[in-house]
Amino acid sequence: MLEVETPALSQAGNTDPFIDSFSVNTPHGLRYLHTSPEYPMKRLLVAGAGDIYQLCKVWRRDESGKRHNPEFTLLEWYRLGFTWQKLMYEVADLLHTLIPHLQKPPRFCSYREAFLESVQLDPHLATEAELSACAQAHGIAISGEMPVQAWRDLLLTHCVETQFPTDQLTFLYHYPASQSALATIQQVDGQAVAERFEVYLGALELGNGYQEQTDSAQNRLILVQDAHTRGHDIPVDERFLAALEHGLPECAGVALGIDRILLCRMQRDDLKQVIAFSWEVA
């Protein structure tokens, strides 16, 4: 596998409505600090780079807290010809090496299975009213209306993730298609689901992996829709989309948060205990 290095500053930011980029004014115009090296790494895949990885700093305008730092270290890699299932096992092997006290084997469960086990509700079929009632039954008081996916997210973070074992990895997969991002979508038991996974230790998310969407038109549709949802404040990365028109090879990719992995390895509960300079004192 080849180690690569891509620019930290780009002319286009992340259009994902749930990830905010830092912007920087330069003599050559506005630039954005990358939230992930995903787009330029995929441009390298199109150019024939083969299996690649990168260890780099990334920046996201998230709140700062015990488990969030707006500047953090990300390990991202792509495997040509891999399925997302095979990539999950590679991720598990790496994390068991980096966090040796974990129980083996890891736990693998679908998004649907996790909801049924934790809140006795099928997230793919439940209505907004049913999800709202479920949240209320679990002591979550929210006033006003929210879309179905927002209720799913709320139940996931407050009721489902909290049930994951703290001494064993949990791989959660087959998210609703509405959360596919740039992953492929397939039909499972009559429901459209994303071929992606997230890996957790307890309720702490450590990484996010995809069976990468190779269709250039579908990638463009997603990025344009995301930009529209954001209100067009972030330009769509046309260089990335232009590269995909030449053909992204079939691959699976994953990104892991190194600071959080270190937190787990050292069995601490605050990022300030494992990084030299937190956001507040940087």
mmCIF file of C-alpha atoms in Angstrom:
data_model
loop_
_atom_site.group_PDB
_atom_site.id
_atom_site.type_symbol
_atom_site.label_atom_id
_atom_site.label_comp_id
_atom_site.label_asym_id
_atom_site.label_seq_id
_atom_site.Cartn_x
_atom_site.Cartn_y
_atom_site.Cartn_z
ATOM 1 C CA MET A 1 0.000 0.000 0.000
ATOM 2 C CA LEU A 2 1.312 3.422 -0.995
ATOM 3 C CA GLU A 3 1.404 6.346 1.434
ATOM 4 C CA VAL A 4 0.230 9.591 -0.171
ATOM 5 C CA GLU A 5 0.006 13.241 0.797
ATOM 6 C CA THR A 6 -2.682 15.586 -0.496
ATOM 7 C CA PRO A 7 -3.330 19.322 0.039
ATOM 8 C CA ALA A 8 -4.737 20.496 3.372
ATOM 9 C CA LEU A 9 -6.138 23.619 1.690
ATOM 10 C CA SER A 10 -8.496 23.299 -1.277
ATOM 11 C CA GLN A 11 -10.637 25.586 -3.420
ATOM 12 C CA ALA A 12 -13.730 23.552 -2.497
ATOM 13 C CA GLY A 13 -14.908 22.556 0.958
ATOM 14 C CA ASN A 14 -17.115 19.742 2.218
ATOM 15 C CA THR A 15 -20.730 20.104 1.067
ATOM 16 C CA ASP A 16 -22.019 17.555 3.607
ATOM 17 C CA PRO A 17 -24.755 19.395 5.565
ATOM 18 C CA PHE A 18 -23.522 17.872 8.836
ATOM 19 C CA ILE A 19 -19.816 18.708 8.450
ATOM 20 C CA ASP A 20 -18.578 22.304 8.454
ATOM 21 C CA SER A 21 -15.287 23.374 6.894
ATOM 22 C CA PHE A 22 -12.958 26.094 8.137
ATOM 23 C CA SER A 23 -12.275 28.728 5.485
ATOM 24 C CA VAL A 24 -9.058 30.696 5.041
ATOM 25 C CA ASN A 25 -8.554 33.933 3.097
ATOM 26 C CA THR A 26 -5.366 33.747 1.039
ATOM 27 C CA PRO A 27 -3.767 36.075 -1.562
ATOM 28 C CA HIS A 28 -5.081 33.617 -4.159
ATOM 29 C CA GLY A 29 -8.661 33.614 -2.908
ATOM 30 C CA LEU A 30 -10.753 31.683 -0.416
ATOM 31 C CA ARG A 31 -9.505 28.217 0.513
ATOM 32 C CA TYR A 32 -10.961 25.506 2.770
ATOM 33 C CA LEU A 33 -9.105 23.323 5.260
ATOM 34 C CA HIS A 34 -9.960 19.733 4.430
ATOM 35 C CA THR A 35 -12.316 17.808 6.705
ATOM 36 C CA SER A 36 -11.011 14.575 5.149
ATOM 37 C CA PRO A 37 -8.557 13.784 2.331
ATOM 38 C CA GLU A 38 -11.293 11.760 0.589
ATOM 39 C CA TYR A 39 -11.724 13.793 -2.601
ATOM 40 C CA PRO A 40 -8.056 14.175 -3.593
ATOM 41 C CA MET A 41 -7.334 10.574 -2.620
ATOM 42 C CA LYS A 42 -10.087 9.409 -4.953
ATOM 43 C CA ARG A 43 -8.586 11.579 -7.688
ATOM 44 C CA LEU A 44 -5.357 9.623 -7.147
ATOM 45 C CA LEU A 45 -7.288 6.340 -7.380
ATOM 46 C CA VAL A 46 -8.677 7.458 -10.738
ATOM 47 C CA ALA A 47 -5.116 8.264 -11.846
ATOM 48 C CA GLY A 48 -4.034 4.686 -11.090
ATOM 49 C CA ALA A 49 -2.377 5.017 -7.684
ATOM 50 C CA GLY A 50 -3.694 1.643 -6.452
ATOM 51 C CA ASP A 51 -4.162 0.910 -2.750
ATOM 52 C CA ILE A 52 -3.319 4.098 -0.844
ATOM 53 C CA TYR A 53 -3.389 5.498 2.679
ATOM 54 C CA GLN A 54 -2.800 8.830 4.365
ATOM 55 C CA LEU A 55 -2.219 9.929 7.967
ATOM 56 C CA CYS A 56 -2.966 13.626 8.274
ATOM 57 C CA LYS A 57 -4.436 16.481 10.258
ATOM 58 C CA VAL A 58 -7.995 17.479 9.374
ATOM 59 C CA TRP A 59 -10.263 20.288 10.585
ATOM 60 C CA ARG A 60 -13.993 20.356 11.279
ATOM 61 C CA ARG A 61 -15.978 23.169 12.822
ATOM 62 C CA ASP A 62 -17.501 20.905 15.450
ATOM 63 C CA GLU A 63 -17.963 21.873 19.038
ATOM 64 C CA SER A 64 -14.967 21.330 21.274
ATOM 65 C CA GLY A 65 -15.434 18.874 24.137
ATOM 66 C CA LYS A 66 -14.224 15.753 25.884
ATOM 67 C CA ARG A 67 -14.471 13.686 22.695
ATOM 68 C CA HIS A 68 -14.326 16.407 20.016
ATOM 69 C CA ASN A 69 -11.443 18.613 18.949
ATOM 70 C CA PRO A 70 -11.877 20.718 15.782
ATOM 71 C CA GLU A 71 -8.333 19.760 14.716
ATOM 72 C CA PHE A 72 -7.583 16.049 14.820
ATOM 73 C CA THR A 73 -5.573 13.278 13.157
ATOM 74 C CA LEU A 74 -7.219 10.990 10.616
ATOM 75 C CA LEU A 75 -6.019 7.736 9.073
ATOM 76 C CA GLU A 76 -7.755 7.102 5.761
ATOM 77 C CA TRP A 77 -7.171 4.306 3.276
ATOM 78 C CA TYR A 78 -8.670 2.745 0.152
ATOM 79 C CA ARG A 79 -8.491 -0.859 -1.019
ATOM 80 C CA LEU A 80 -9.119 -1.696 -4.670
ATOM 81 C CA GLY A 81 -11.288 -4.770 -5.204
ATOM 82 C CA PHE A 82 -12.255 -4.946 -1.513
ATOM 83 C CA THR A 83 -15.813 -5.303 -0.312
ATOM 84 C CA TRP A 84 -16.948 -3.257 2.677
ATOM 85 C CA GLN A 85 -17.306 -6.538 4.593
ATOM 86 C CA LYS A 86 -13.676 -7.466 3.968
ATOM 87 C CA LEU A 87 -12.622 -3.957 4.959
ATOM 88 C CA MET A 88 -14.471 -4.296 8.289
ATOM 89 C CA TYR A 89 -12.285 -7.280 9.191
ATOM 90 C CA GLU A 90 -9.125 -5.407 8.211
ATOM 91 C CA VAL A 91 -10.214 -2.497 10.416
ATOM 92 C CA ALA A 92 -10.918 -4.916 13.283
ATOM 93 C CA ASP A 93 -7.434 -6.454 12.965
ATOM 94 C CA LEU A 94 -5.812 -3.010 13.074
ATOM 95 C CA LEU A 95 -7.862 -1.802 16.042
ATOM 96 C CA HIS A 96 -7.187 -4.982 18.022
ATOM 97 C CA THR A 97 -3.484 -4.322 17.490
ATOM 98 C CA LEU A 98 -3.739 -0.668 18.520
ATOM 99 C CA ILE A 99 -6.089 -1.314 21.468
ATOM 100 C CA PRO A 100 -4.852 -4.694 22.755
ATOM 101 C CA HIS A 101 -7.110 -4.968 25.823
ATOM 102 C CA LEU A 102 -10.281 -5.345 23.727
ATOM 103 C CA GLN A 103 -12.365 -8.511 23.850
ATOM 104 C CA LYS A 104 -12.458 -10.597 20.658
ATOM 105 C CA PRO A 105 -14.163 -11.130 18.315
ATOM 106 C CA PRO A 106 -15.850 -7.827 17.487
ATOM 107 C CA ARG A 107 -19.618 -7.525 17.365
ATOM 108 C CA PHE A 108 -21.255 -7.053 13.954
ATOM 109 C CA CYS A 109 -24.882 -5.921 13.707
ATOM 110 C CA SER A 110 -27.056 -4.091 11.234
ATOM 111 C CA TYR A 111 -28.620 -0.711 11.955
ATOM 112 C CA ARG A 112 -32.017 -2.440 12.021
ATOM 113 C CA GLU A 113 -30.880 -5.161 14.438
ATOM 114 C CA ALA A 114 -29.388 -2.586 16.807
ATOM 115 C CA PHE A 115 -32.637 -0.592 16.939
ATOM 116 C CA LEU A 116 -34.797 -3.685 17.430
ATOM 117 C CA GLU A 117 -32.542 -4.841 20.262
ATOM 118 C CA SER A 118 -32.342 -1.455 22.006
ATOM 119 C CA VAL A 119 -35.704 0.243 21.423
ATOM 120 C CA GLN A 120 -37.844 -2.547 19.870
ATOM 121 C CA LEU A 121 -38.463 -0.495 16.732
ATOM 122 C CA ASP A 122 -37.643 -1.079 13.070
ATOM 123 C CA PRO A 123 -35.973 2.195 12.003
ATOM 124 C CA HIS A 124 -36.608 1.559 8.311
ATOM 125 C CA LEU A 125 -40.373 1.214 8.756
ATOM 126 C CA ALA A 126 -41.174 3.420 11.760
ATOM 127 C CA THR A 127 -43.055 6.638 11.098
ATOM 128 C CA GLU A 128 -42.152 10.049 12.464
ATOM 129 C CA ALA A 129 -44.912 9.672 15.067
ATOM 130 C CA GLU A 130 -43.660 6.234 16.150
ATOM 131 C CA LEU A 131 -40.069 7.435 16.433
ATOM 132 C CA SER A 132 -41.179 10.495 18.400
ATOM 133 C CA ALA A 133 -43.227 8.334 20.777
ATOM 134 C CA CYS A 134 -40.283 5.989 21.227
ATOM 135 C CA ALA A 135 -38.023 8.909 22.139
ATOM 136 C CA GLN A 136 -40.562 10.208 24.631
ATOM 137 C CA ALA A 137 -40.903 6.731 26.160
ATOM 138 C CA HIS A 138 -37.155 6.725 26.747
ATOM 139 C CA GLY A 139 -37.226 10.074 28.510
ATOM 140 C CA ILE A 140 -36.157 12.232 25.573
ATOM 141 C CA ALA A 141 -38.289 15.363 25.530
ATOM 142 C CA ILE A 142 -38.181 17.235 22.220
ATOM 143 C CA SER A 143 -40.666 19.955 21.356
ATOM 144 C CA GLY A 144 -41.632 20.559 17.747
ATOM 145 C CA GLU A 145 -41.446 18.423 14.641
ATOM 146 C CA MET A 146 -38.374 16.765 13.109
ATOM 147 C CA PRO A 147 -37.922 14.655 9.976
ATOM 148 C CA VAL A 148 -37.694 10.878 10.290
ATOM 149 C CA GLN A 149 -33.913 10.796 9.887
ATOM 150 C CA ALA A 150 -33.429 13.323 12.699
ATOM 151 C CA TRP A 151 -35.481 11.107 15.029
ATOM 152 C CA ARG A 152 -33.401 8.092 14.005
ATOM 153 C CA ASP A 153 -30.215 10.008 14.752
ATOM 154 C CA LEU A 154 -31.552 11.067 18.139
ATOM 155 C CA LEU A 155 -32.491 7.527 19.125
ATOM 156 C CA LEU A 156 -29.194 6.188 17.806
ATOM 157 C CA THR A 157 -27.089 8.515 19.934
ATOM 158 C CA HIS A 158 -29.247 8.458 23.079
ATOM 159 C CA CYS A 159 -30.568 4.895 23.192
ATOM 160 C CA VAL A 160 -28.759 2.587 20.761
ATOM 161 C CA GLU A 161 -25.088 3.535 20.948
ATOM 162 C CA THR A 162 -25.250 3.672 24.748
ATOM 163 C CA GLN A 163 -25.942 -0.095 24.757
ATOM 164 C CA PHE A 164 -22.766 -1.016 22.855
ATOM 165 C CA PRO A 165 -20.194 -2.937 24.955
ATOM 166 C CA THR A 166 -17.310 -0.867 26.327
ATOM 167 C CA ASP A 167 -14.724 -3.655 26.049
ATOM 168 C CA GLN A 168 -15.556 -4.912 22.542
ATOM 169 C CA LEU A 169 -15.720 -3.309 19.105
ATOM 170 C CA THR A 170 -19.158 -2.909 17.538
ATOM 171 C CA PHE A 171 -19.480 -2.648 13.764
ATOM 172 C CA LEU A 172 -22.797 -1.101 12.764
ATOM 173 C CA TYR A 173 -23.740 -1.499 9.088
ATOM 174 C CA HIS A 174 -26.581 -1.120 6.565
ATOM 175 C CA TYR A 175 -27.575 2.410 7.490
ATOM 176 C CA PRO A 176 -30.726 3.849 5.868
ATOM 177 C CA ALA A 177 -30.183 4.933 2.269
ATOM 178 C CA SER A 178 -30.776 8.537 3.362
ATOM 179 C CA GLN A 179 -27.425 8.282 5.172
ATOM 180 C CA SER A 180 -25.492 6.790 2.279
ATOM 181 C CA ALA A 181 -23.239 9.834 1.637
ATOM 182 C CA LEU A 182 -20.902 8.576 -1.127
ATOM 183 C CA ALA A 183 -21.488 4.884 -0.429
ATOM 184 C CA THR A 184 -23.334 2.484 -2.703
ATOM 185 C CA ILE A 185 -26.940 1.477 -1.978
ATOM 186 C CA GLN A 186 -28.482 -1.978 -2.149
ATOM 187 C CA GLN A 187 -31.830 -3.605 -1.357
ATOM 188 C CA VAL A 188 -31.955 -5.779 1.783
ATOM 189 C CA ASP A 189 -35.255 -7.341 2.873
ATOM 190 C CA GLY A 190 -37.131 -4.853 0.717
ATOM 191 C CA GLN A 191 -35.374 -1.802 2.158
ATOM 192 C CA ALA A 192 -32.786 0.423 0.483
ATOM 193 C CA VAL A 193 -29.684 0.499 2.697
ATOM 194 C CA ALA A 194 -26.237 2.034 2.414
ATOM 195 C CA GLU A 195 -23.242 -0.261 2.036
ATOM 196 C CA ARG A 196 -21.324 1.478 4.772
ATOM 197 C CA PHE A 197 -20.324 0.827 8.367
ATOM 198 C CA GLU A 198 -19.241 2.661 11.471
ATOM 199 C CA VAL A 199 -17.048 1.117 14.159
ATOM 200 C CA TYR A 200 -17.570 1.915 17.834
ATOM 201 C CA LEU A 201 -16.045 1.180 21.195
ATOM 202 C CA GLY A 202 -18.894 1.685 23.600
ATOM 203 C CA ALA A 203 -20.739 4.763 22.356
ATOM 204 C CA LEU A 204 -17.554 6.285 20.913
ATOM 205 C CA GLU A 205 -17.365 6.227 17.117
ATOM 206 C CA LEU A 206 -13.855 5.419 15.903
ATOM 207 C CA GLY A 207 -14.295 5.195 12.146
ATOM 208 C CA ASN A 208 -16.536 5.251 9.106
ATOM 209 C CA GLY A 209 -16.210 3.035 6.033
ATOM 210 C CA TYR A 210 -17.911 2.773 2.625
ATOM 211 C CA GLN A 211 -18.290 0.618 -0.393
ATOM 212 C CA GLU A 212 -17.421 3.603 -2.542
ATOM 213 C CA GLN A 213 -19.940 4.919 -5.052
ATOM 214 C CA THR A 214 -18.204 4.751 -8.447
ATOM 215 C CA ASP A 215 -21.010 6.189 -10.586
ATOM 216 C CA SER A 216 -19.928 9.739 -11.458
ATOM 217 C CA ALA A 217 -23.482 10.963 -12.098
ATOM 218 C CA GLN A 218 -24.639 9.685 -8.698
ATOM 219 C CA ASN A 219 -21.693 11.338 -6.963
ATOM 220 C CA ARG A 220 -22.534 14.641 -8.653
ATOM 221 C CA LEU A 221 -26.191 14.344 -7.691
ATOM 222 C CA ILE A 222 -25.308 13.807 -4.020
ATOM 223 C CA LEU A 223 -22.825 16.687 -3.829
ATOM 224 C CA VAL A 224 -25.188 19.092 -5.623
ATOM 225 C CA GLN A 225 -28.092 18.078 -3.366
ATOM 226 C CA ASP A 226 -25.908 18.552 -0.285
ATOM 227 C CA ALA A 227 -24.804 21.982 -1.487
ATOM 228 C CA HIS A 228 -28.449 22.933 -2.049
ATOM 229 C CA THR A 229 -29.348 21.749 1.457
ATOM 230 C CA ARG A 230 -26.545 23.886 2.876
ATOM 231 C CA GLY A 231 -27.696 26.898 0.891
ATOM 232 C CA HIS A 232 -24.773 26.892 -1.570
ATOM 233 C CA ASP A 233 -22.343 28.399 0.959
ATOM 234 C CA ILE A 234 -19.719 25.765 -0.005
ATOM 235 C CA PRO A 235 -18.736 25.294 -3.677
ATOM 236 C CA VAL A 236 -19.041 21.810 -5.153
ATOM 237 C CA ASP A 237 -15.633 20.250 -5.858
ATOM 238 C CA GLU A 238 -15.739 20.192 -9.651
ATOM 239 C CA ARG A 239 -12.177 18.845 -9.953
ATOM 240 C CA PHE A 240 -13.181 15.817 -7.899
ATOM 241 C CA LEU A 241 -16.305 15.252 -9.989
ATOM 242 C CA ALA A 242 -14.407 15.719 -13.244
ATOM 243 C CA ALA A 243 -11.887 13.085 -12.164
ATOM 244 C CA LEU A 244 -14.667 10.591 -11.389
ATOM 245 C CA GLU A 245 -15.907 10.864 -14.976
ATOM 246 C CA HIS A 246 -12.728 9.018 -15.994
ATOM 247 C CA GLY A 247 -13.741 6.081 -13.809
ATOM 248 C CA LEU A 248 -13.216 5.436 -10.111
ATOM 249 C CA PRO A 249 -12.140 1.794 -9.678
ATOM 250 C CA GLU A 250 -14.251 -0.492 -7.507
ATOM 251 C CA CYS A 251 -12.987 -0.007 -3.987
ATOM 252 C CA ALA A 252 -13.793 0.284 -0.308
ATOM 253 C CA GLY A 253 -12.473 3.045 1.921
ATOM 254 C CA VAL A 254 -12.388 3.926 5.597
ATOM 255 C CA ALA A 255 -11.312 6.775 7.871
ATOM 256 C CA LEU A 256 -10.315 6.295 11.528
ATOM 257 C CA GLY A 257 -9.895 8.970 14.180
ATOM 258 C CA ILE A 258 -6.423 8.471 15.657
ATOM 259 C CA ASP A 259 -6.962 10.735 18.683
ATOM 260 C CA ARG A 260 -9.998 8.705 19.742
ATOM 261 C CA ILE A 261 -8.121 5.440 19.207
ATOM 262 C CA LEU A 262 -5.377 6.764 21.490
ATOM 263 C CA LEU A 263 -8.062 7.711 24.020
ATOM 264 C CA CYS A 264 -9.263 4.105 24.014
ATOM 265 C CA ARG A 265 -5.780 2.602 24.125
ATOM 266 C CA MET A 266 -4.855 4.670 27.166
ATOM 267 C CA GLN A 267 -8.318 4.110 28.699
ATOM 268 C CA ARG A 268 -8.936 7.807 29.266
ATOM 269 C CA ASP A 269 -12.185 9.743 28.933
ATOM 270 C CA ASP A 270 -11.046 13.193 27.739
ATOM 271 C CA LEU A 271 -9.068 14.112 24.611
ATOM 272 C CA LYS A 272 -7.158 16.687 26.651
ATOM 273 C CA GLN A 273 -5.455 13.727 28.337
ATOM 274 C CA VAL A 274 -3.992 12.374 25.083
ATOM 275 C CA ILE A 275 -3.198 15.441 22.945
ATOM 276 C CA ALA A 276 -0.567 18.025 23.833
ATOM 277 C CA PHE A 277 -2.571 21.121 22.897
ATOM 278 C CA SER A 278 -6.361 21.114 22.972
ATOM 279 C CA TRP A 279 -8.374 23.619 20.931
ATOM 280 C CA GLU A 280 -8.726 25.971 23.894
ATOM 281 C CA VAL A 281 -4.981 26.423 24.379
ATOM 282 C CA ALA A 282 -3.711 25.973 20.803
#
